[in-house]
Coordinates of N, CA and C in Angstrom, one line a residue:
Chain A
X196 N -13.9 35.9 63.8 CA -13.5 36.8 62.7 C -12.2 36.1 62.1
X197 N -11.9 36.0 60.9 CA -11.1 35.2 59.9 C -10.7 36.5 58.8
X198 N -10.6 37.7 59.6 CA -10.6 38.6 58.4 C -8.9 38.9 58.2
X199 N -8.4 38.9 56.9 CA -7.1 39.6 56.7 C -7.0 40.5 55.8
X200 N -6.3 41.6 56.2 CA -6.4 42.8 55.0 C -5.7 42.9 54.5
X201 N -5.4 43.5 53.4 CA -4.5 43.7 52.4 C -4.3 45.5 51.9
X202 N -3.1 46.2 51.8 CA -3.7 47.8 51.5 C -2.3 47.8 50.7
X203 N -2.0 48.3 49.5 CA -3.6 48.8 48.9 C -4.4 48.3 48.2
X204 N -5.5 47.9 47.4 CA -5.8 47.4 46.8 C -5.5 47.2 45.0
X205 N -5.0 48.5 44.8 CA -4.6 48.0 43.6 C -3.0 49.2 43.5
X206 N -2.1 48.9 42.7 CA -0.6 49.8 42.9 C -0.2 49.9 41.5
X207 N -0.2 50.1 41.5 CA 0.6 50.8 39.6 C 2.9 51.3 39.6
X208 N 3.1 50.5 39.3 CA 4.4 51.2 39.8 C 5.5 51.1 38.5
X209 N 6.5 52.1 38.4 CA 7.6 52.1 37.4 C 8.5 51.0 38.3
X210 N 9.8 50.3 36.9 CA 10.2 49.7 37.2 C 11.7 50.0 37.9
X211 N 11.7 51.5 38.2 CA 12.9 52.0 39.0 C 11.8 52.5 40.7
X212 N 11.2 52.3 40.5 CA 10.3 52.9 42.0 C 10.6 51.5 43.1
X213 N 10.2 51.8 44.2 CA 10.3 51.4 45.2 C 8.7 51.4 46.0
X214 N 8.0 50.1 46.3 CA 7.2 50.5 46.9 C 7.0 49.5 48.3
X215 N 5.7 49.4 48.7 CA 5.6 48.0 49.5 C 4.1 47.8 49.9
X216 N 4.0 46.5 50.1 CA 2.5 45.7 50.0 C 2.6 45.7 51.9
X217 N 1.3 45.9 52.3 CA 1.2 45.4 53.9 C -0.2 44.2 54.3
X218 N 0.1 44.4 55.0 CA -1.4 42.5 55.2 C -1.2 42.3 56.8
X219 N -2.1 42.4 57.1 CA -2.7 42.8 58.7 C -3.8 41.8 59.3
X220 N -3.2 41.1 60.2 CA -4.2 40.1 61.1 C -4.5 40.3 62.5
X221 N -5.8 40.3 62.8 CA -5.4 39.9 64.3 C -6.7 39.2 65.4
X222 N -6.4 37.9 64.4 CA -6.7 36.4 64.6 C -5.7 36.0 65.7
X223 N -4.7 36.1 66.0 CA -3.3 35.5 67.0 C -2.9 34.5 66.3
X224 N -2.9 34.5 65.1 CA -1.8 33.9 64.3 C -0.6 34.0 64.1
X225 N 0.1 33.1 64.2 CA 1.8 33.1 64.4 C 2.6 32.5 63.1
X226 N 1.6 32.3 61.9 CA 2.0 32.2 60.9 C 1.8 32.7 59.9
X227 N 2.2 33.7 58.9 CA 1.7 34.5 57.7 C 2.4 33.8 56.5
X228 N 1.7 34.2 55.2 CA 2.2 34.1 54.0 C 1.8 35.0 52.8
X229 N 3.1 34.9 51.7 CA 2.9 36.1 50.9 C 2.7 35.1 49.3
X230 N 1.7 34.5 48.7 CA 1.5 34.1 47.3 C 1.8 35.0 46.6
X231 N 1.8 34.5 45.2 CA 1.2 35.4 43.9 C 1.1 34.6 43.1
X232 N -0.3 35.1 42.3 CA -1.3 34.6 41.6 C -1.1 35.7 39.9
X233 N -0.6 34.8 38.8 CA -0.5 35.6 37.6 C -1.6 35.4 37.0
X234 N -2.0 36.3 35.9 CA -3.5 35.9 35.4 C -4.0 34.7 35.0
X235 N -5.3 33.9 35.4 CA -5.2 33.0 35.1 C -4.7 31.5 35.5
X236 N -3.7 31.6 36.6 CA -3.4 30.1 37.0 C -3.8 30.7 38.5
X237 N -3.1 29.1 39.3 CA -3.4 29.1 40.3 C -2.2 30.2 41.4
X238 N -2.8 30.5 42.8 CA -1.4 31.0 43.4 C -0.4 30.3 43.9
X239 N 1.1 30.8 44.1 CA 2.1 30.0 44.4 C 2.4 30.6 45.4
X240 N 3.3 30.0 46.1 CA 4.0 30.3 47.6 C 5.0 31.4 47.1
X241 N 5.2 32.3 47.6 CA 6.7 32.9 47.8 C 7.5 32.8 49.3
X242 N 6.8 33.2 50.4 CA 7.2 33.2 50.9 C 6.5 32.7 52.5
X243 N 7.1 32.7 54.0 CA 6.4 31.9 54.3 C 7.3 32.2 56.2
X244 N 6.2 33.2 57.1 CA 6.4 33.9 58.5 C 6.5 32.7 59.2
X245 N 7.2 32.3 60.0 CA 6.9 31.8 61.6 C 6.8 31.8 62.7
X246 N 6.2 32.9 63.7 CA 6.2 33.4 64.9 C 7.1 34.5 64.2
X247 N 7.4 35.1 63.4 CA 7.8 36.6 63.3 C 9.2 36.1 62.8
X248 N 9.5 34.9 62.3 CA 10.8 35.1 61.7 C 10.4 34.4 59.9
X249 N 11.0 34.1 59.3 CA 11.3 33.9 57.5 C 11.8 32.3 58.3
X250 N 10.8 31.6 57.4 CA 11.2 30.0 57.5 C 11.4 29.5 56.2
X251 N 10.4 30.2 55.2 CA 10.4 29.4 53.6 C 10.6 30.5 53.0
X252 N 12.0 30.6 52.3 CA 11.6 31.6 50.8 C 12.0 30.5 49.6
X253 N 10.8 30.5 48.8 CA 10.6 29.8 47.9 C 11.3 30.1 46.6
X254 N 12.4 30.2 46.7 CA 13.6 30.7 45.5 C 13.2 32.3 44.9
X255 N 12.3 33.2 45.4 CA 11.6 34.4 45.6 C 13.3 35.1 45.0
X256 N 13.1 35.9 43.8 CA 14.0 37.2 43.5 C 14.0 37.9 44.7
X257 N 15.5 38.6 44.3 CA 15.9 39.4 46.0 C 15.1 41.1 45.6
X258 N 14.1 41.0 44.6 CA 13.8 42.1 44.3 C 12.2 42.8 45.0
X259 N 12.0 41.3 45.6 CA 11.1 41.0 46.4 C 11.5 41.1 48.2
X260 N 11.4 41.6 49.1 CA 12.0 41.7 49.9 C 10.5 41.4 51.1
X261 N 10.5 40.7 51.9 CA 9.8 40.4 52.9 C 10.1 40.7 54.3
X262 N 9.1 41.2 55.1 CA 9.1 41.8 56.7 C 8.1 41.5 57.3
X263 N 8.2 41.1 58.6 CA 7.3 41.0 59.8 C 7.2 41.2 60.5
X264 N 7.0 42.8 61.2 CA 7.4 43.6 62.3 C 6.7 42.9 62.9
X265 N 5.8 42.6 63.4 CA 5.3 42.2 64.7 C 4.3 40.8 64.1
X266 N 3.9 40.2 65.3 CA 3.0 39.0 65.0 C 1.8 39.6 64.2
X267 N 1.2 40.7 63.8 CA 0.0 41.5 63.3 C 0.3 41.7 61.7
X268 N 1.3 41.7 61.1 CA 1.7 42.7 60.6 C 2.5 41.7 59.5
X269 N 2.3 41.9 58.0 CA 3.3 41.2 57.3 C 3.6 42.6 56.2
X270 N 5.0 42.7 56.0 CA 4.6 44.1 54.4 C 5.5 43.2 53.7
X271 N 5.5 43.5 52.6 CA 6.6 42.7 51.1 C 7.1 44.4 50.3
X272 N 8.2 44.2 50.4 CA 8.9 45.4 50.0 C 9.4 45.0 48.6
X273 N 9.2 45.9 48.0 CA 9.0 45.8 46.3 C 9.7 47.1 45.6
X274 N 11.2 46.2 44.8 CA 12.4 46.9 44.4 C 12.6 47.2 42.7
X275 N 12.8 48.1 42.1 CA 13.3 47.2 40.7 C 12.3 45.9 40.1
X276 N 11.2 45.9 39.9 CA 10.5 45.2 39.3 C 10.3 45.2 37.9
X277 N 10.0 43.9 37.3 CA 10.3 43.8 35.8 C 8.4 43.8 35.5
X278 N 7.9 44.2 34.4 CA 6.8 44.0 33.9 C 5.8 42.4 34.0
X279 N 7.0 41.4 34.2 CA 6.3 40.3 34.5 C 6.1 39.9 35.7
X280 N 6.2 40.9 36.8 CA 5.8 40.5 38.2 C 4.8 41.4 38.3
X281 N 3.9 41.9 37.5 CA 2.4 42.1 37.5 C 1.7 40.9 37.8
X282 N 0.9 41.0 38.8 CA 0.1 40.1 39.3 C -0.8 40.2 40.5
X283 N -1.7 39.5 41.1 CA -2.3 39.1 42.5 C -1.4 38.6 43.3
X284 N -1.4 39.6 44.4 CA -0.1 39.7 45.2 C -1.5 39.3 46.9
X285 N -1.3 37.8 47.0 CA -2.0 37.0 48.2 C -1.4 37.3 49.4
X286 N -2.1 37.7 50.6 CA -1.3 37.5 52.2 C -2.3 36.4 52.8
X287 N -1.9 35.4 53.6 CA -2.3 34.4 54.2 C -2.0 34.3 55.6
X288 N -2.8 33.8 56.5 CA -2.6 33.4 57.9 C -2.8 32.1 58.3
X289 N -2.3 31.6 59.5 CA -2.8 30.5 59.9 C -2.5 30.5 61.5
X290 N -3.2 29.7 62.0 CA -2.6 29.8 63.8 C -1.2 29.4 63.8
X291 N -0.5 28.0 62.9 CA 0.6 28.1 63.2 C 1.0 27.6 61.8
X292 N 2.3 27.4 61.9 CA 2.7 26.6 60.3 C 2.9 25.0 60.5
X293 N 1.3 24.4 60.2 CA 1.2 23.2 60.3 C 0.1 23.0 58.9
X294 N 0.3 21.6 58.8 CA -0.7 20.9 57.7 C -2.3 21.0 58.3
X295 N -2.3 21.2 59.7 CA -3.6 20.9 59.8 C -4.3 22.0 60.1
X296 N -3.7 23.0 59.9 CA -3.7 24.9 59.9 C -4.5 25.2 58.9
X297 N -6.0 25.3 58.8 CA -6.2 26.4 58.0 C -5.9 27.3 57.5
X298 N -5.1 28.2 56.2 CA -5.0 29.6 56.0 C -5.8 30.1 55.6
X299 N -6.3 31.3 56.1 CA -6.9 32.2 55.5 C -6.5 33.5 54.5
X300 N -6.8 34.0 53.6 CA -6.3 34.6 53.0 C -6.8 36.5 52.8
X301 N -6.2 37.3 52.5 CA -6.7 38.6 52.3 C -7.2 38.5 50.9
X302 N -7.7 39.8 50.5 CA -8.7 40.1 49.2 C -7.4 40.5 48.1
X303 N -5.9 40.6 48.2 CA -5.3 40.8 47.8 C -4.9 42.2 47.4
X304 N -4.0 42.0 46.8 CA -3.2 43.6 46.3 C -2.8 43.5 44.9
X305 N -3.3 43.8 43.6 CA -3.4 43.9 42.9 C -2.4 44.7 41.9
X306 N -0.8 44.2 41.5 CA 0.0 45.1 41.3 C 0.3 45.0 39.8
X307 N 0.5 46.8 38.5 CA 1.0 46.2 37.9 C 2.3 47.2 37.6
X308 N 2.9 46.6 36.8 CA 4.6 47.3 36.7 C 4.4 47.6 35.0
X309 N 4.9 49.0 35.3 CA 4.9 49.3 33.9 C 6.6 49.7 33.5
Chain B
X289 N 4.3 17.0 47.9 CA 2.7 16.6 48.2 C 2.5 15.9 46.9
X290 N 0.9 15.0 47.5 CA 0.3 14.1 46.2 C -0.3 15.2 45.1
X291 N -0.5 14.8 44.3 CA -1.4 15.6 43.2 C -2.5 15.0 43.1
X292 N -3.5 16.0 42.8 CA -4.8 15.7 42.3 C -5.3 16.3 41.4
X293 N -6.7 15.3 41.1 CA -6.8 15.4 39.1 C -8.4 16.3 39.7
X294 N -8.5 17.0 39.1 CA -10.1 17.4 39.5 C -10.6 17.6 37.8
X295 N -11.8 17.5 37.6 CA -12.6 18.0 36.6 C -12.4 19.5 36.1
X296 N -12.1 19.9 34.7 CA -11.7 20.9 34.1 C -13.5 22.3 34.8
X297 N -14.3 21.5 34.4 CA -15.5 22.5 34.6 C -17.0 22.2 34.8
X298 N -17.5 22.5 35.7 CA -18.8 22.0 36.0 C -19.9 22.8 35.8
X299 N -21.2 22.3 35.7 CA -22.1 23.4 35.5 C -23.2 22.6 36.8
X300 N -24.1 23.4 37.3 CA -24.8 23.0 38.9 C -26.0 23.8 38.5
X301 N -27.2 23.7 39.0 CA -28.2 24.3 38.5 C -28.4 24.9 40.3
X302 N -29.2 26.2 40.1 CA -29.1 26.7 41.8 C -30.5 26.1 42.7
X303 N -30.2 25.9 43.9 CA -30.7 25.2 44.4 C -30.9 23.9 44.6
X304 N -29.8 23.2 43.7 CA -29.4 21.9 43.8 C -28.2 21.6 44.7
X305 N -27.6 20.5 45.0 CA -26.9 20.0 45.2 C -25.3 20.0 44.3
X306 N -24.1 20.5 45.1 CA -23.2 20.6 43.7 C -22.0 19.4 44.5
X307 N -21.7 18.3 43.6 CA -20.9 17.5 44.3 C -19.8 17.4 43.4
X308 N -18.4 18.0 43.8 CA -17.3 18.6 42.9 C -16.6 17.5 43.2
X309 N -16.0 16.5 42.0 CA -15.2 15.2 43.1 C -13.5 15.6 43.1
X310 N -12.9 15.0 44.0 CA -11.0 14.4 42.6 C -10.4 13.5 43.6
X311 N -9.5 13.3 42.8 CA -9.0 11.9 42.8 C -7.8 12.5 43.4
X312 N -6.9 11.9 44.3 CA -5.6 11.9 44.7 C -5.4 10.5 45.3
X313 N -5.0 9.5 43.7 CA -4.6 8.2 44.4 C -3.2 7.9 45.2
X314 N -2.2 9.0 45.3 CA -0.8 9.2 45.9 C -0.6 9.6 47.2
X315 N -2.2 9.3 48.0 CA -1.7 10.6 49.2 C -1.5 9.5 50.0
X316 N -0.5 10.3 51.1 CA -0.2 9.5 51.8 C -0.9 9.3 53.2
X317 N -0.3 9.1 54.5 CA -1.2 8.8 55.5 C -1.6 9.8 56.1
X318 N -0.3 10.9 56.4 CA -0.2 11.9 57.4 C -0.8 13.0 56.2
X319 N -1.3 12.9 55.0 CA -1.8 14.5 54.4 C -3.0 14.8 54.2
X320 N -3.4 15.9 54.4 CA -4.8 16.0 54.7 C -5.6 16.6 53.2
X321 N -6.5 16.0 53.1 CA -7.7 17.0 52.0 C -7.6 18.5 52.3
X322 N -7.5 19.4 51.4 CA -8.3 20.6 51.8 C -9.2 21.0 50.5
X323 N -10.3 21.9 50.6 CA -10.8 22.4 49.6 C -11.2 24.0 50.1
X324 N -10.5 24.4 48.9 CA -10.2 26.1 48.8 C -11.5 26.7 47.4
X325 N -12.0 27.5 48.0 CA -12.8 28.4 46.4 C -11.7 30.0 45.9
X326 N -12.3 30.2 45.0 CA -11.4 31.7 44.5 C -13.0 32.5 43.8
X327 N -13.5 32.9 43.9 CA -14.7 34.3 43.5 C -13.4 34.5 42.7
X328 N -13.8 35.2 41.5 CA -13.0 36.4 40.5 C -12.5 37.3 41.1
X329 N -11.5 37.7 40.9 CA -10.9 38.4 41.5 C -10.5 38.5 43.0
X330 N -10.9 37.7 43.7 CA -10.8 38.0 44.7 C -9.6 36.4 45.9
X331 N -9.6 37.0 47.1 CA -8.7 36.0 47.4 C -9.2 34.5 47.7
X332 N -8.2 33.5 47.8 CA -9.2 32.5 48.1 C -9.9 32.1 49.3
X333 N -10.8 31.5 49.2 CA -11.4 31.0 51.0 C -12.0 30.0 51.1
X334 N -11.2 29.8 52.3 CA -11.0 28.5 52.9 C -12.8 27.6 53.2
X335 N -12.4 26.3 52.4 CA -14.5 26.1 52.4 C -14.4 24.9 53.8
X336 N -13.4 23.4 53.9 CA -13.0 22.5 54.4 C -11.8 22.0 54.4
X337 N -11.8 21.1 55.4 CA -10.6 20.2 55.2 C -10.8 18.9 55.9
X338 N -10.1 17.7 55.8 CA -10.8 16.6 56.5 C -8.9 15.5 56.3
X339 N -8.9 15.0 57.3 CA -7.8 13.6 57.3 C -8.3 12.3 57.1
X340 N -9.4 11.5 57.6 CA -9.7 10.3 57.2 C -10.8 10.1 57.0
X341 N -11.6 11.2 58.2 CA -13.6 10.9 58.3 C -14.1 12.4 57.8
X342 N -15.1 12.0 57.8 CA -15.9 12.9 57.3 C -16.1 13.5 57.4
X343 N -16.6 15.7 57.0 CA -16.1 16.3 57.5 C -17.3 17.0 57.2
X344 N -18.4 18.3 58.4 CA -19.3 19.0 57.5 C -19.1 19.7 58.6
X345 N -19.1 21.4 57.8 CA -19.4 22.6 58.5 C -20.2 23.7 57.6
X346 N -20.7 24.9 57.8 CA -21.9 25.1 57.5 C -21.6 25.2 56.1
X347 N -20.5 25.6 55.6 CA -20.4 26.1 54.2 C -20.8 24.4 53.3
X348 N -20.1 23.3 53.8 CA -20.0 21.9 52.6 C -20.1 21.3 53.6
X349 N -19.7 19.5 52.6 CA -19.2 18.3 53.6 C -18.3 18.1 52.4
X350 N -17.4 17.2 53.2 CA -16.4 16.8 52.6 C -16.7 14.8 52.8
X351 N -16.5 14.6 51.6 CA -16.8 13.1 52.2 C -15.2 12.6 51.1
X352 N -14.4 11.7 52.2 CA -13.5 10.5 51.9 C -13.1 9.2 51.8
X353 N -13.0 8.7 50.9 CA -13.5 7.0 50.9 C -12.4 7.0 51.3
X354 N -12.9 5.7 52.2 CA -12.1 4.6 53.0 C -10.6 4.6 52.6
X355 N -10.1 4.3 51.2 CA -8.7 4.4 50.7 C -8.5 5.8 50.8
X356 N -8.9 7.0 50.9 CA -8.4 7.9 50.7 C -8.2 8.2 49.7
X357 N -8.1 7.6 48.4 CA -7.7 8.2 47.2 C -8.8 9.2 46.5
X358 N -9.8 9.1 47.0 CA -10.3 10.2 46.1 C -11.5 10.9 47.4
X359 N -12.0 11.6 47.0 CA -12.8 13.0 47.8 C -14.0 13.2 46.7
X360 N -15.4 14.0 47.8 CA -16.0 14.9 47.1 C -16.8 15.8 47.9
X361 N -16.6 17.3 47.7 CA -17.0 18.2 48.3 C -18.3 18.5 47.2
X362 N -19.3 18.5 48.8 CA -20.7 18.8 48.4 C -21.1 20.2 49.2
X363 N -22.0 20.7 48.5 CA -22.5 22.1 48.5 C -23.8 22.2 48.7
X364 N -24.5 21.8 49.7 CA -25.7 21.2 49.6 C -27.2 22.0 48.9
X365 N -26.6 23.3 48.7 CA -27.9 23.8 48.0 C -26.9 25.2 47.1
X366 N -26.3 24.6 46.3 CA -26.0 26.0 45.5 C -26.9 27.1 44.8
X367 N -25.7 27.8 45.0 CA -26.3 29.7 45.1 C -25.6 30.1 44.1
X368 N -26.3 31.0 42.8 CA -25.3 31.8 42.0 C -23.9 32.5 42.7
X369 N -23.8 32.9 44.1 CA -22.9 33.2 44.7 C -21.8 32.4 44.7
X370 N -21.9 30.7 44.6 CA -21.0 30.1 44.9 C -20.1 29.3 43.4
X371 N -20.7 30.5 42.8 CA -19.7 30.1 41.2 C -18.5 30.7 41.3
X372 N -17.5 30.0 41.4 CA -16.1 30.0 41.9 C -15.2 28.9 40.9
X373 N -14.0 29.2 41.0 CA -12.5 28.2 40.9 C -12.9 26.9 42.2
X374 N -12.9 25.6 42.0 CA -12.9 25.2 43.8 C -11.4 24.4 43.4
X375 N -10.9 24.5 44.3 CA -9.6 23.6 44.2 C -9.3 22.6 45.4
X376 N -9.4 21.3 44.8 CA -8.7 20.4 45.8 C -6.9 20.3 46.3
X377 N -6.8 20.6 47.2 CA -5.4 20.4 47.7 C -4.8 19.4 48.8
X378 N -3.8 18.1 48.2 CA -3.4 17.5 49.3 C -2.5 18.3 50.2
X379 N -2.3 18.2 51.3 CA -1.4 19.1 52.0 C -0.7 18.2 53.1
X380 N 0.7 18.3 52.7 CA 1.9 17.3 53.5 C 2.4 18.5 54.9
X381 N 2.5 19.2 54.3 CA 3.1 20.2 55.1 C 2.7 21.7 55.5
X382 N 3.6 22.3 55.5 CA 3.1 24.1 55.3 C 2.5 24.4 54.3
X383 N 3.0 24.3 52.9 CA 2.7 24.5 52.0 C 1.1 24.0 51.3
X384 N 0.3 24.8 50.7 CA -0.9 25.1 50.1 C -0.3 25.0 48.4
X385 N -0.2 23.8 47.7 CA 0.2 23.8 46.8 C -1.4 23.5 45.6
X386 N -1.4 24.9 44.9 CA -2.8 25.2 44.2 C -2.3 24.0 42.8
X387 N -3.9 23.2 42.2 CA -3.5 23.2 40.7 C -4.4 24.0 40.1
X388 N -5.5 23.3 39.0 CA -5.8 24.2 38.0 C -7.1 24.5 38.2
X389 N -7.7 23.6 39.7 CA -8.8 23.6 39.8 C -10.4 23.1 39.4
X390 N -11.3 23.2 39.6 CA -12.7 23.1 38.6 C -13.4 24.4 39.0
X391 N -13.5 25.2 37.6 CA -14.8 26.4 37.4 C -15.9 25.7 37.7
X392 N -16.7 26.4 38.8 CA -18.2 26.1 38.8 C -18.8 26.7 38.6
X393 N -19.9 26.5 37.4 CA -20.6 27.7 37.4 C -22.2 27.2 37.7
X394 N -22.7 27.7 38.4 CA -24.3 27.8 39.0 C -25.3 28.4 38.0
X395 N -26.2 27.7 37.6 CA -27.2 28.1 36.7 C -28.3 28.5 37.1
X396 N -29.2 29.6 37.0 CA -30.5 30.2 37.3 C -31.3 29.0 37.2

């Protein structure tokens, strides 16, 4: 099983609301990641779990807020967002954080900010 | 990581053979091929990956010449299903760094 979920599937949010994205494995992977994908290009890293701590934040706005309560379990907490952080919001796994690590990815969370 | 050049768009007729190539004349020793697809809308998934030899599991094969500089993932019997983004990615490290990819589209 290689499955990762993503909930919810699609989020609609004003740009004074507060919400949050969750992404759920349980492969026994000890590495998660949080992409996003704007329309049309490829995805980029934001951010990047290891064994349950924050190894890579990829110069990610603090408006973006990242958690990983347990090895299962990734959410992205979502603050004050501007209309151009509408996008495909990716969660990814891997067994560890290595190059020879497959990630797998969820079906995504689909967010847009009005 | 090295970059690679892939073909902007391909077209495959179904039931053929789809052999998607690219080039990464920069890579170095320790980085590995990967090849990723993206369906519309949906997330990516994971098709292979290979370091020097040659690599087949049920979905492709991945074949790498000797220099390493260039790759080509084969599809041995394409399916309207498998009209996707495919993206080649060298990979140094953690990081999964996407480029622009090649659209495949499968023809009836």
């Amino acid at each position: 099983d290689t499955e990762v979920t993503q909930t919810p599937k699609h989020l609609v949010m004003g740009m004074t609301n507060k919400k949050s994205l969750k992404c759920e494995q349980h492969m026994g992977h000890r590495a998660m990641y949080w992409y996003k994908q704007k329309a049309k290009k490829p995805p980029e890293l934001m951010f990047v779990y290891s064994y349950e701590k924050l190894s890579i934040n990829e110069s990610v706005p603090s408006r973006f807020s990242p958690e990983c309560p347990n090895s299962s379990l990734l959410n992205l907490h979502l603050h004050a967002l501007q209309p151009e952080d509408s996008a495909l919001y990716l969660c990814a796994s891997s067994q560890v954080r290595d190059r020879g690590a497959e990630q797998y990815f969820g079906p995504g969370t689909r967010l847009t900010v009005t | 990581d090295a970059k690679t050049t892939q073909p902007t768009s391909m077209d495959c007729a179904e039931g053929r053979a789809a052999n998607l190539p690219c080039n990464h004349s920069t890579i170095s020793g320790n980085e590995y091929v990967y090849w990723y697809r993206q369906i519309h809308s949906q997330g990516p998934q994971y098709i292979i990956h290979g370091l020097k030899n040659n690599e087949t599991n049920e979905m492709a094969s991945l074949i790498i010449t000797e220099d390493r500089k260039s790759s080509t993932l084969i599809l041995p019997h394409a399916t309207l299903r498998d009209t996707a983004v495919y993206y080649c990615i060298v990979r140094a490290d953690y990081k999964l760094s996407f480029g622009a990819g090649t659209t495949v589209t499968v023809r009836a």
